[in-house]
XYZ file of C-alpha atoms in Angstrom:
667
model
C 33.999 22.666 -29.825
C 30.611 24.118 -30.823
C 29.777 20.821 -32.510
C 30.505 18.886 -29.292
C 28.386 21.291 -27.232
C 25.473 20.841 -29.616
C 25.942 17.076 -29.311
C 25.579 17.262 -25.535
C 22.477 19.432 -25.881
C 20.982 16.885 -28.276
C 21.789 14.155 -25.770
C 20.001 16.168 -23.070
C 16.899 16.492 -25.271
C 16.855 12.741 -25.894
C 17.321 12.096 -22.177
C 14.293 14.239 -21.350
C 12.168 12.736 -24.136
C 12.940 9.158 -23.061
C 12.190 9.955 -19.401
C 8.844 11.553 -20.282
C 7.995 8.648 -22.590
C 8.531 6.278 -19.653
C 6.332 8.451 -17.429
C 9.088 8.919 -14.842
C 9.125 12.128 -12.797
C 12.253 14.216 -12.198
C 12.462 13.406 -8.443
C 11.924 9.681 -9.122
C 14.705 9.276 -11.696
C 17.036 11.461 -9.619
C 16.435 9.226 -6.600
C 17.048 6.065 -8.611
C 20.317 7.515 -9.940
C 21.371 8.646 -6.467
C 21.686 12.349 -7.339
C 19.766 15.464 -6.363
C 16.817 16.621 -8.450
C 18.552 19.929 -9.168
C 21.633 18.183 -10.527
C 19.616 15.901 -12.770
C 17.575 18.851 -14.060
C 20.785 20.401 -15.457
C 21.462 17.174 -17.364
C 18.264 17.682 -19.339
C 19.693 21.006 -20.524
C 23.201 19.802 -21.417
C 24.392 16.234 -20.789
C 28.195 16.254 -20.848
C 30.639 13.366 -21.206
C 31.437 12.924 -17.496
C 27.893 12.222 -16.267
C 27.313 10.099 -19.373
C 30.287 7.962 -18.453
C 29.346 7.737 -14.767
C 25.650 7.043 -15.176
C 25.389 5.261 -18.529
C 24.769 1.815 -17.006
C 22.162 3.164 -14.599
C 20.365 5.035 -17.400
C 20.388 1.882 -19.515
C 18.558 0.038 -16.731
C 16.034 2.803 -16.117
C 15.338 4.040 -19.662
C 16.214 0.803 -21.547
C 19.023 1.227 -24.101
C 19.854 4.841 -23.434
C 21.934 5.831 -26.473
C 24.231 8.494 -25.035
C 25.589 11.048 -27.471
C 25.450 8.555 -30.301
C 21.824 9.295 -31.107
C 18.612 7.341 -31.243
C 18.461 3.928 -32.927
C 16.342 5.148 -35.786
C 17.758 8.676 -36.062
C 20.663 10.216 -37.954
C 24.077 8.777 -37.431
C 25.563 11.962 -35.953
C 24.986 15.731 -35.720
C 27.201 16.158 -38.801
C 25.159 13.809 -40.982
C 26.710 13.297 -44.404
C 29.829 15.349 -43.602
C 31.371 12.176 -42.181
C 33.258 9.738 -44.372
C 31.555 6.522 -43.178
C 34.193 4.350 -44.869
C 36.858 6.197 -42.901
C 34.910 5.717 -39.666
C 34.552 1.980 -40.316
C 38.260 1.654 -41.072
C 39.067 3.582 -37.862
C 37.015 1.083 -35.839
C 38.746 -1.844 -37.583
C 42.187 -0.431 -36.708
C 41.118 -0.070 -33.096
C 40.003 -3.700 -33.030
C 43.265 -4.923 -34.526
C 45.320 -2.896 -32.034
C 43.479 -4.699 -29.245
C 44.217 -8.104 -30.779
C 40.545 -8.980 -31.326
C 39.229 -10.918 -34.301
C 36.020 -10.164 -36.186
C 34.252 -13.323 -35.028
C 34.735 -12.430 -31.359
C 33.529 -8.828 -31.719
C 30.560 -9.836 -33.912
C 29.505 -12.270 -31.188
C 29.852 -9.582 -28.527
C 27.559 -7.193 -30.366
C 25.178 -9.999 -31.445
C 25.290 -9.559 -35.236
C 26.451 -11.891 -38.000
C 30.049 -12.013 -39.198
C 29.212 -10.773 -42.759
C 27.218 -7.829 -41.360
C 30.031 -6.852 -39.026
C 32.569 -7.114 -41.877
C 30.377 -4.736 -43.925
C 30.224 -2.271 -41.013
C 34.022 -2.175 -40.784
C 34.218 -1.425 -44.495
C 31.740 1.442 -44.117
C 29.983 2.482 -40.921
C 26.164 2.395 -41.326
C 24.589 5.812 -41.849
C 21.874 5.100 -39.259
C 22.723 4.425 -35.627
C 21.983 0.812 -34.592
C 21.301 1.444 -30.908
C 22.362 -1.358 -28.608
C 24.535 -3.053 -31.242
C 26.731 0.022 -31.602
C 26.818 0.501 -27.813
C 28.067 -3.082 -27.448
C 30.584 -2.463 -30.269
C 31.990 0.557 -28.408
C 32.135 -1.472 -25.178
C 34.107 -4.192 -26.990
C 36.539 -1.554 -28.288
C 36.747 0.032 -24.807
C 35.804 3.480 -26.079
C 33.257 5.958 -24.726
C 29.708 6.190 -26.073
C 29.636 8.064 -29.393
C 33.266 7.380 -30.334
C 32.299 5.461 -33.497
C 30.483 8.505 -34.893
C 32.901 11.216 -33.802
C 36.248 11.123 -35.633
C 37.589 13.968 -33.506
C 37.386 11.904 -30.340
C 40.714 10.241 -29.541
C 40.858 6.553 -28.726
C 41.692 5.836 -25.059
C 45.248 4.663 -24.402
C 45.073 0.894 -24.136
C 48.185 0.580 -22.021
C 46.887 2.892 -19.262
C 43.124 2.517 -19.710
C 42.779 -0.446 -17.346
C 43.291 -0.876 -13.614
C 43.035 -4.488 -12.497
C 43.339 -5.021 -8.736
C 42.698 -8.757 -8.847
C 46.283 -9.566 -7.848
C 46.999 -6.367 -5.928
C 46.421 -7.834 -2.483
C 43.617 -5.378 -1.647
C 41.704 -6.946 1.216
C 38.611 -4.755 1.311
C 36.504 -2.267 -0.595
C 38.218 0.551 1.305
C 41.637 -0.693 0.098
C 40.415 -0.663 -3.507
C 39.098 2.904 -3.147
C 42.512 3.961 -1.836
C 44.222 2.200 -4.765
C 41.933 3.957 -7.273
C 42.727 7.270 -5.593
C 46.457 6.613 -5.977
C 45.958 5.623 -9.625
C 44.095 8.841 -10.455
C 46.576 11.269 -8.913
C 48.767 11.360 -12.061
C 47.591 12.950 -15.294
C 49.734 10.928 -17.689
C 48.578 7.293 -18.055
C 52.093 5.939 -18.546
C 53.182 6.965 -15.056
C 50.163 5.790 -13.063
C 50.458 3.413 -10.105
C 48.111 2.084 -7.461
C 50.894 1.801 -4.884
C 50.618 4.664 -2.383
C 54.288 4.428 -1.428
C 55.347 5.192 -5.035
C 53.582 8.575 -5.056
C 55.178 11.925 -4.299
C 54.190 13.802 -1.157
C 51.774 16.020 -3.059
C 50.259 13.029 -4.852
C 49.830 11.232 -1.543
C 47.931 14.248 -0.206
C 45.615 14.115 -3.222
C 45.104 10.361 -2.837
C 44.163 10.822 0.828
C 41.714 13.605 -0.087
C 40.082 11.333 -2.663
C 39.862 8.348 -0.300
C 38.545 10.427 2.603
C 35.934 11.998 0.336
C 34.564 8.507 -0.348
C 34.450 7.479 3.294
C 37.415 5.179 3.880
C 38.012 6.925 7.213
C 34.353 7.057 8.234
C 31.281 9.119 7.449
C 32.442 11.970 9.688
C 35.518 12.545 7.472
C 33.806 12.874 4.073
C 32.963 16.602 4.258
C 34.903 19.011 2.058
C 35.507 21.372 4.992
C 36.772 18.558 7.240
C 39.208 17.368 4.555
C 40.310 20.918 3.796
C 41.040 21.640 7.457
C 43.263 18.552 7.567
C 45.504 19.883 4.764
C 45.057 23.623 5.222
C 42.968 24.020 2.043
C 39.623 25.596 1.309
C 36.618 23.368 0.658
C 36.497 24.651 -2.920
C 40.089 23.572 -3.564
C 39.361 20.093 -2.190
C 36.334 19.855 -4.480
C 38.452 20.827 -7.502
C 41.099 18.204 -6.712
C 38.576 15.388 -6.255
C 36.580 16.336 -9.361
C 39.733 16.475 -11.486
C 40.652 12.977 -10.331
C 37.117 11.734 -10.994
C 37.313 13.180 -14.525
C 40.412 11.080 -15.214
C 38.411 7.933 -14.391
C 36.152 8.515 -17.400
C 38.229 6.508 -19.882
C 39.626 3.905 -17.484
C 38.343 0.369 -17.205
C 38.453 -0.818 -13.591
C 38.510 -4.387 -12.317
C 37.787 -4.173 -8.581
C 37.025 -7.669 -7.208
C 36.199 -6.612 -3.640
C 33.629 -4.085 -4.774
C 32.177 -6.697 -7.142
C 31.976 -9.115 -4.216
C 30.230 -6.440 -2.173
C 27.730 -5.870 -4.983
C 26.993 -9.591 -5.184
C 26.453 -9.749 -1.411
C 23.986 -6.848 -1.559
C 21.973 -8.333 -4.416
C 18.853 -10.409 -3.899
C 15.214 -9.791 -3.028
C 15.616 -10.139 0.736
C 15.008 -6.911 2.673
C 17.893 -6.132 5.014
C 18.841 -3.141 7.109
C 22.039 -1.374 6.150
C 23.236 -1.717 9.747
C 22.881 -5.508 9.787
C 24.489 -5.806 6.341
C 27.484 -3.692 7.399
C 27.875 -5.745 10.565
C 27.858 -8.990 8.571
C 30.321 -7.716 5.934
C 32.528 -5.554 8.141
C 35.783 -7.103 6.893
C 34.768 -6.803 3.253
C 33.888 -3.119 3.669
C 37.115 -2.397 5.523
C 35.778 0.662 7.353
C 33.853 2.311 4.532
C 30.075 2.435 4.880
C 27.814 0.781 2.332
C 26.340 4.131 1.310
C 29.814 5.633 0.704
C 30.907 2.564 -1.262
C 27.755 2.885 -3.356
C 28.420 6.597 -3.897
C 31.958 5.777 -5.088
C 30.768 3.210 -7.622
C 28.035 5.547 -8.886
C 30.302 8.561 -9.364
C 33.511 6.821 -10.468
C 32.435 3.513 -12.041
C 29.001 4.532 -13.314
C 27.231 1.631 -11.591
C 25.560 0.910 -8.278
C 26.177 -1.582 -5.490
C 22.730 -1.590 -3.894
C 19.412 0.257 -3.775
C 19.420 1.922 -0.346
C 16.352 3.597 1.100
C 16.531 6.854 3.022
C 15.847 7.172 6.745
C 12.554 8.909 7.549
C 13.879 11.661 9.830
C 10.369 12.922 10.669
C 9.657 9.728 12.615
C 10.672 10.193 16.242
C 10.302 6.587 17.455
C 9.993 3.218 15.712
C 11.426 4.822 12.559
C 12.364 2.864 9.464
C 16.081 2.211 9.309
C 17.957 2.602 5.991
C 17.427 -0.636 4.076
C 18.843 -2.549 1.134
C 15.625 -2.893 -0.749
C 14.080 -2.984 -4.167
C 12.242 0.360 -4.620
C 9.114 -1.636 -5.506
C 9.120 -3.172 -1.998
C 9.430 0.197 -0.268
C 5.648 0.615 -0.174
C 5.213 -2.700 1.656
C 7.750 -1.753 4.337
C 6.081 1.609 4.982
C 2.632 0.016 5.258
C 3.960 -2.742 7.572
C 5.247 -0.056 9.942
C 1.934 1.821 9.808
C -0.155 -1.305 10.428
C 2.179 -2.482 13.215
C 1.917 0.867 15.014
C -1.887 0.818 14.736
C -2.110 -2.627 16.269
C 0.532 -2.069 18.978
C -1.103 1.168 20.081
C -4.496 -0.534 20.315
C -3.610 -4.039 21.518
C -0.183 -3.660 23.128
C 1.375 -6.022 20.564
C 0.933 -6.921 16.904
C 0.346 -10.242 15.171
C 1.884 -11.027 11.790
C -1.314 -12.552 10.416
C -3.474 -9.518 11.233
C -0.794 -7.074 10.049
C -0.527 -8.989 6.767
C -4.263 -8.482 6.248
C -4.070 -4.771 7.068
C -1.133 -4.260 4.674
C -2.834 -6.181 1.858
C -5.943 -4.041 2.296
C -3.917 -0.820 2.342
C -1.930 -1.434 -0.863
C -4.694 -3.252 -2.718
C -2.863 -6.510 -3.402
C -2.012 -9.710 -1.589
C 1.059 -9.656 0.661
C 2.514 -12.790 2.243
C 3.438 -13.249 5.902
C 7.032 -13.812 4.740
C 7.041 -10.332 3.159
C 5.794 -8.852 6.427
C 8.419 -10.653 8.511
C 11.171 -9.504 6.167
C 9.953 -5.913 6.414
C 9.768 -5.958 10.216
C 13.551 -6.040 10.575
C 13.640 -2.464 9.258
C 11.518 -1.052 12.122
C 13.555 0.224 15.036
C 12.584 -1.364 18.344
C 10.865 -4.455 16.852
C 11.082 -7.476 19.181
C 9.493 -10.918 18.888
C 7.399 -11.869 21.902
C 6.768 -15.548 21.121
C 9.110 -18.339 19.966
C 7.137 -19.024 16.782
C 7.504 -15.363 15.712
C 3.845 -14.426 15.410
C 3.336 -11.849 18.195
C 5.735 -8.895 18.397
C 5.873 -5.325 19.653
C 7.921 -2.184 18.944
C 9.415 -1.607 22.370
C 8.285 0.357 25.448
C 8.843 3.756 23.803
C 5.964 3.419 21.329
C 3.650 6.386 21.779
C -0.004 5.928 22.819
C 0.255 2.250 23.777
C -3.150 2.017 25.470
C -2.450 -1.385 27.028
C 0.575 -0.022 28.894
C -1.444 3.054 29.844
C -4.136 0.801 31.331
C -1.561 -1.252 33.256
C 0.026 1.930 34.593
C -3.397 3.104 35.837
C -4.123 -0.200 37.616
C -0.737 -0.413 39.339
C -0.743 3.256 40.356
C -4.254 2.920 41.855
C -3.578 -0.428 43.544
C -0.285 0.775 45.111
C 0.834 -2.841 45.409
C 1.832 -5.782 43.239
C -0.863 -7.085 40.887
C -1.141 -10.526 39.280
C -0.861 -10.739 35.491
C -4.277 -12.425 35.304
C -5.856 -9.418 37.011
C -3.972 -7.073 34.674
C -5.124 -9.074 31.671
C -8.756 -8.754 32.788
C -8.256 -5.014 33.228
C -6.862 -4.719 29.708
C -9.734 -6.738 28.253
C -12.411 -4.506 29.803
C -10.734 -1.170 29.054
C -12.082 1.039 26.282
C -9.696 1.570 23.383
C -11.785 2.378 20.276
C -11.794 6.167 20.526
C -11.729 6.981 16.800
C -14.690 8.137 14.778
C -15.290 6.233 11.574
C -15.410 9.312 9.381
C -12.052 10.540 10.688
C -9.975 7.373 10.438
C -10.457 3.641 10.519
C -10.907 1.888 13.840
C -7.757 0.311 15.248
C -7.704 -3.478 15.630
C -9.607 -4.589 18.751
C -7.894 -7.934 19.352
C -6.941 -9.005 22.852
C -3.434 -10.316 23.334
C -3.142 -13.684 25.131
C -2.186 -13.576 28.782
C 1.246 -15.098 28.158
C 1.972 -12.402 25.542
C 0.941 -9.670 27.992
C 3.266 -11.213 30.591
C 6.137 -11.087 28.092
C 5.371 -7.445 27.266
C 5.269 -6.368 30.908
C 8.497 -8.214 31.697
C 10.261 -5.955 29.157
C 8.926 -2.638 30.466
C 11.663 -0.752 32.359
C 9.271 0.980 34.783
C 7.923 -2.355 36.068
C 9.419 -4.839 38.531
C 8.652 -8.532 37.999
C 7.966 -10.604 41.132
C 7.945 -14.398 40.731
C 7.096 -14.250 37.014
C 3.385 -13.415 37.374
C 3.224 -10.378 39.684
C 4.127 -6.846 38.648
C 4.890 -3.711 40.631
C 5.725 -0.135 39.648
C 9.435 0.573 40.031
C 8.597 4.079 41.239
C 5.316 5.225 42.742
C 3.026 7.304 40.527
C 0.337 9.637 41.834
C -3.066 8.481 40.629
C -3.931 12.085 39.785
C -1.271 11.903 37.060
C -2.732 8.862 35.297
C -6.501 8.762 35.931
C -9.078 10.887 34.168
C -11.230 13.206 36.274
C -14.184 10.815 35.994
C -12.121 7.779 37.005
C -10.564 9.669 39.907
C -13.971 10.759 41.221
C -15.316 7.182 41.128
C -12.191 5.818 42.859
C -12.516 8.408 45.642
C -16.128 7.416 46.287
C -15.180 3.722 46.460
C -12.399 4.559 48.931
C -14.871 6.546 51.077
C -17.064 3.449 51.333
C -14.234 1.143 52.425
C -13.288 -0.318 49.036
C -16.680 -1.319 47.595
C -19.738 0.697 46.599
C -23.107 -0.027 45.041
C -24.410 1.513 41.847
C -27.031 3.556 43.671
C -24.225 5.300 45.593
C -22.743 6.597 42.328
C -26.196 7.559 41.036
C -26.879 9.637 44.139
C -23.411 11.218 44.203
C -22.939 11.995 40.499
C -26.054 11.590 38.358
C -28.655 13.236 40.577
C -26.308 16.133 41.319
C -25.566 16.645 37.630
C -21.804 15.979 37.928
C -21.946 12.980 35.570
C -24.396 11.954 32.933
C -25.663 8.368 33.040
C -23.626 7.340 29.934
C -20.461 8.875 31.399
C -20.896 7.017 34.676
C -21.678 3.781 32.844
C -18.567 4.208 30.708
C -16.312 4.518 33.761
C -17.900 1.617 35.642
C -17.848 -0.803 32.704
C -14.724 0.179 30.777
C -12.162 1.702 33.132
C -9.323 -0.769 33.839
C -9.052 0.370 37.483
C -12.670 -0.502 38.333
C -13.602 -4.115 39.143
C -17.179 -5.379 39.324
C -17.447 -7.631 42.388
C -21.083 -8.593 41.840
C -24.249 -7.318 40.208
C -24.235 -3.551 40.886
C -21.200 -3.683 43.235
C -17.859 -2.123 42.233
C -14.393 -1.947 43.762
C -10.824 -0.988 42.891
C -8.853 -3.528 40.887
C -5.669 -4.881 42.418
C -6.447 -4.011 46.048
C -7.279 -6.493 48.789
C -10.894 -7.689 48.740
C -12.951 -5.534 51.170
C -15.233 -8.153 52.750
C -17.088 -5.801 55.125
C -17.636 -3.090 52.502
C -18.684 -5.674 49.941
C -21.276 -7.193 52.286
C -22.773 -3.771 52.944
C -22.851 -2.831 49.255
C -24.172 -6.208 48.135
C -26.991 -6.082 50.697
C -28.139 -2.762 49.265
C -28.318 -4.218 45.762
C -30.061 -7.500 46.607
C -33.298 -6.246 45.099
C -31.495 -5.758 41.786
C -29.888 -9.216 41.712
C -30.697 -11.511 38.802
C -33.458 -13.919 39.866
C -32.866 -17.626 39.295
C -35.892 -19.936 39.138
C -35.636 -23.686 39.794
C -38.637 -25.576 38.311
C -40.099 -28.819 39.610
C -38.887 -30.744 36.564
C -35.258 -29.768 37.172
C -34.829 -26.706 34.902
C -32.730 -23.752 36.074
C -34.124 -20.545 34.506
C -32.725 -17.018 34.507
C -32.287 -13.973 32.268
C -28.867 -12.708 31.189
C -27.672 -9.698 29.212
C -24.117 -9.891 27.853
C -22.526 -6.486 27.247
C -20.914 -5.469 23.975
C -17.497 -5.644 25.650
C -18.273 -9.147 26.863
C -19.322 -10.250 23.382
C -16.199 -8.702 21.863
C -13.848 -10.261 24.405
C -15.605 -13.625 24.734
C -16.538 -13.129 28.408
C -19.979 -14.242 29.670
C -20.813 -15.255 33.259
C -24.055 -16.845 34.431
C -25.498 -15.927 37.887
C -23.570 -17.470 40.768
C -26.719 -19.095 42.137
C -27.254 -20.786 38.763
C -23.603 -21.868 38.673
C -24.053 -23.603 42.044
C -27.211 -25.389 40.882
C -25.901 -26.938 37.669
C -23.461 -29.743 36.980
C -20.179 -28.555 35.381
C -19.642 -29.907 31.883
C -20.490 -29.554 28.203
C -24.115 -28.664 27.388
C -25.957 -28.951 24.071
C -27.731 -25.688 23.232
C -31.060 -25.331 21.480
C -33.223 -22.411 20.405
C -31.566 -19.191 19.129
C -28.045 -20.626 19.098
C -27.406 -24.282 18.410
C -24.164 -25.992 19.317
C -22.273 -26.811 22.503
C -21.023 -24.691 25.402
C -19.088 -25.394 28.596
C -20.502 -24.346 31.972
C -18.679 -24.353 35.298
C -15.465 -25.832 33.874
C -13.207 -22.875 34.750
C -12.048 -23.499 38.330
C -10.957 -19.926 38.972
C -14.309 -18.607 37.690
C -17.124 -21.182 38.244
C -19.730 -18.886 36.667
C -17.696 -18.399 33.457
C -19.009 -19.901 30.210
C -16.888 -21.135 27.308
C -18.002 -20.920 23.689
C -21.255 -19.068 24.428
C -20.340 -15.720 22.867
C -19.133 -17.447 19.693
C -22.479 -19.230 19.249
C -24.431 -16.026 19.924
C -22.390 -14.034 17.406
C -22.918 -16.722 14.761
C -26.660 -16.491 15.450
C -26.546 -12.715 14.854
C -27.215 -11.767 18.484
C -25.681 -8.431 19.484
C -24.297 -7.380 22.851
C -26.900 -5.814 25.140
C -29.786 -8.047 24.035
C -31.646 -9.681 26.997
C -31.684 -13.481 26.729
C -33.554 -16.196 28.627
C -31.611 -19.311 29.596
C -33.160 -22.630 30.668
C -30.559 -25.191 31.753
C -31.321 -28.843 32.562
C -28.317 -30.324 34.433
C -29.564 -33.915 34.253
C -29.865 -34.065 30.450
C -27.006 -31.524 29.917
C -29.226 -29.333 27.728
C -29.564 -25.546 27.514
C -32.405 -23.596 25.852
C -31.657 -20.012 24.710
C -34.381 -17.546 23.726
C -34.970 -13.781 23.682
C -36.469 -12.127 26.741
C -37.725 -8.752 27.885
C -35.187 -6.483 29.529
C -35.054 -6.832 33.298
C -36.115 -3.763 35.259
C -35.055 -3.217 38.884
C -37.939 -3.553 41.326
C -38.680 -0.678 43.651
């Protein structure tokens, strides 16, 4: 007995040494084995026969040729060294082989050594342990690890050491777990049966306890207390019964085709959620969950069905669902969720191409779009927004979605239905980059296409869709609840002036009185989604009816600040234009309306600072809108806010671009 205890301590020392040599931490190996860290820590103090039997295959995969109690490949043959009669041990192994009806050629092939070498080993067992060859030899003889070197260990009964359910009629993994439970209720191998009806009443109770413990009746019935209450037993008594039955499985060879089929179905590199897998293989599982089936195979068979990730309970929304995944791919899935949330919160939706780039940057290696799409299925709330599966979002419950916040502001302020085009313009002009560079990286500043925004808004429960393109709040929202104090103050002033107000009105009301600073006022007027610029220096409220009378009054007061347009005798239309940073970022640049009326719509060849082609006056809904101008300017290194001089010749379809001095309002 003392000798066996020392053997298990030696096995524990080897287990620890091999783990440390591999550089694997205690929590990591415990997670890969599917046990708690505390339980595994006890194994590195004394590693008994039951955990060796249950986890031998898993340890072989993790530590590569884990030797069990038999010792290291280049170490002594056993704790007793020369006390063993190696000829007697070899003869004992030969008798075991003969009793199984195996010939030497077959066994030598199984353990991958030559026939003469194997014949020599059966005459006298080698003094030094031969690692994987001896492990394979013991597997061929259907004996536990270390049996060849320990003469005191009895050979398992061949007649009762196998349970083959191939022809049993078991239709699911749950049926096979029940059959194993019935088989393990009896201590004596000769009387075992997998037929529940052939058991006594007490044995049936034990079989039910075993099956319930491994989830055949659902996850809510696996607790020791729940099972104990069903039979009037304490939780400790239930634990003793189940552990005693599990101990009997140590020397039994099981053939469970349904569980093998389940393992094959769960294999592969594709990332799948546990929920979708269970839905697809509901009949094969037979009511048991994948995690419970995996726990059964780990604890009873010493193998695993699938690598299942844990749910991140700290994540309140858009959490990662439990997945069937290679642990090496876990990092990609986590980073895909992080990148997707960053982009959705900033842009309203995420694009697979941009997320792929963010993930590759985060983990320091290239990731394919296919990897990203496979990982997306694990994020709760993920929905594709386009047929070609490029744009997607994470549902309306995603926190801090600034696009939805901007839309809510516009609709609450307008108090009426608003067209999606107007909402898209509001989103494009709104400020979203609030983060400081030294605190965290800037979120992506990419504008979603109008059709993607329409799809997003059509899925928001607090919006009503009217004729596809118009949107209305389902319930009214007070603007005080959604607007900032600065935005609310500006909106109130615009309302006081009939729906349109000039810039000098805001300067007199806020800047000169010290309520706002100039940058704060400029920020609201240029970046708030609820403010719409009607003309140079004239602002109104987005989404409301156009206030013609108020606009005329406000525009008249700003006529001295309007952009001058000069028409030369030789047909050139000249003016100065400053495109804001937001305009450069969003690709929006409008020429003066007077210039738009004077030129011929079409494609113009540009010269000077930016060379290429641009389109002028080709957008019917916005005659002053340019196309391609901001792209050319950015390529030429021109930043937003720089004053530019434009000279356009409609007859020759040419446009000259040069730098100019900043325009100052005349007094």
